[in-house]
C-alpha positions as MATLAB code, in Angstrom:
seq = 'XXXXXXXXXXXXXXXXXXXXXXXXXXXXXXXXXXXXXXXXXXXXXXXXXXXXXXXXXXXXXXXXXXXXXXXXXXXXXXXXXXXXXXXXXXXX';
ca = [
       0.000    0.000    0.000;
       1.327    3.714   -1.217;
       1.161    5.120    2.446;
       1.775    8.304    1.157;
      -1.014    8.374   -1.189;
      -3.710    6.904    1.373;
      -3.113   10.091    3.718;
      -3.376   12.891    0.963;
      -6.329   11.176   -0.704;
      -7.406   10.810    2.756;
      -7.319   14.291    3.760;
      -8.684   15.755    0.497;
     -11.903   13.519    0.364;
     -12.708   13.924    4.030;
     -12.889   17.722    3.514;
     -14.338   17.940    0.158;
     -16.970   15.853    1.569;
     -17.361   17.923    4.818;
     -21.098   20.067    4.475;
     -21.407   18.528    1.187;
     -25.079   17.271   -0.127;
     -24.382   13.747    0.066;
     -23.664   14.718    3.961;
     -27.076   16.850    4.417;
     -28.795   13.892    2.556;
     -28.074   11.043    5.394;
     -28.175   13.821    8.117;
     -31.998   14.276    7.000;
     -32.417   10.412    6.803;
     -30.978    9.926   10.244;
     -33.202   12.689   11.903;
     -36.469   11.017    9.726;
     -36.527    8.913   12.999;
     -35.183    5.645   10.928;
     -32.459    3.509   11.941;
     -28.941    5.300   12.004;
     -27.021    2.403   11.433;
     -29.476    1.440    8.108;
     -28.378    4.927    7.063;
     -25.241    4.898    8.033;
     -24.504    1.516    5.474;
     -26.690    2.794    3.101;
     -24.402    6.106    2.882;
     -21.280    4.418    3.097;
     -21.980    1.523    0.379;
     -23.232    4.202   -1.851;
     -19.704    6.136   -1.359;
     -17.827    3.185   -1.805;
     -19.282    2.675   -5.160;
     -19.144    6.415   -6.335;
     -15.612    6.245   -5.414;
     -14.950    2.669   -7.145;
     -16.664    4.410  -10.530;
     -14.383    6.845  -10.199;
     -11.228    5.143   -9.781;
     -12.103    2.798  -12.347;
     -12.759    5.564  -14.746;
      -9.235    7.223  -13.586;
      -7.520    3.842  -14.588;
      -9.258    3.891  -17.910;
      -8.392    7.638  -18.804;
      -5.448    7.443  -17.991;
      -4.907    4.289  -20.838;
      -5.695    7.234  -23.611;
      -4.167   10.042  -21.607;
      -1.273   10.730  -19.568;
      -1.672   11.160  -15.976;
      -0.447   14.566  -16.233;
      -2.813   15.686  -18.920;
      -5.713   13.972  -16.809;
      -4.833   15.844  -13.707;
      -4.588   19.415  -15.595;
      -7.330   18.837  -17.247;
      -9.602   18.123  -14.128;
      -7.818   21.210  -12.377;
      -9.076   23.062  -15.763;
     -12.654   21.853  -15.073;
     -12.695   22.514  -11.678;
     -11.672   26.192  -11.735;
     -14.267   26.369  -15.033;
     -17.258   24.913  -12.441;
     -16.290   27.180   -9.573;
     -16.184   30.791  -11.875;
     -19.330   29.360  -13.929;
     -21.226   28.470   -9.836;
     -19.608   32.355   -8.984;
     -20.964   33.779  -11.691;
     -24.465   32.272  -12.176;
     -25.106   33.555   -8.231;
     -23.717   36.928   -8.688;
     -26.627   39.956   -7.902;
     -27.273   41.951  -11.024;
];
């Protein structure tokens, strides 16, 4: 195991994930009065396989493009979908 990618990975994930709406979707579950730990598994398994989709599509990419490309290129998007989310809720 690549100890230091686990913590990084670790790190970022946790706190992209804090507040996030997967987060406000099992808190709302969990104070519907059903069973926390039902929730709980249900939140987790669904995490695990986001995350597997992703990896596995990571893999695949990066068959067809380099990992550098990949990772500029997902930077790129991600600074695209934070000015596009800044500008659609600026007041006019």
């Amino acid at each position: 195991m690549d100890w230091k990618l686990l913590g990084p990975t670790f790190v970022t994930v946790f706190v992209a994930a804090l507040g996030d709406k997967t987060q406000l979707a099992a808190l709302s579950f969990s104070a519907s009065g059903s069973s926390r730990w039902t929730v709980f598994f249900g939140a987790s398994l669904a995490l695990i396989l986001s995350t597997a989709i992703a990896v596995l599509a990571g893999e695949s990419l990066t068959r067809v493009i380099s990992p550098r490309t990949l990772q500029r290129g997902a930077g790129v998007l991600f600074l695209v979908l934070g000015v596009s989310v800044l500008w659609s809720t600026r007041s006019e």
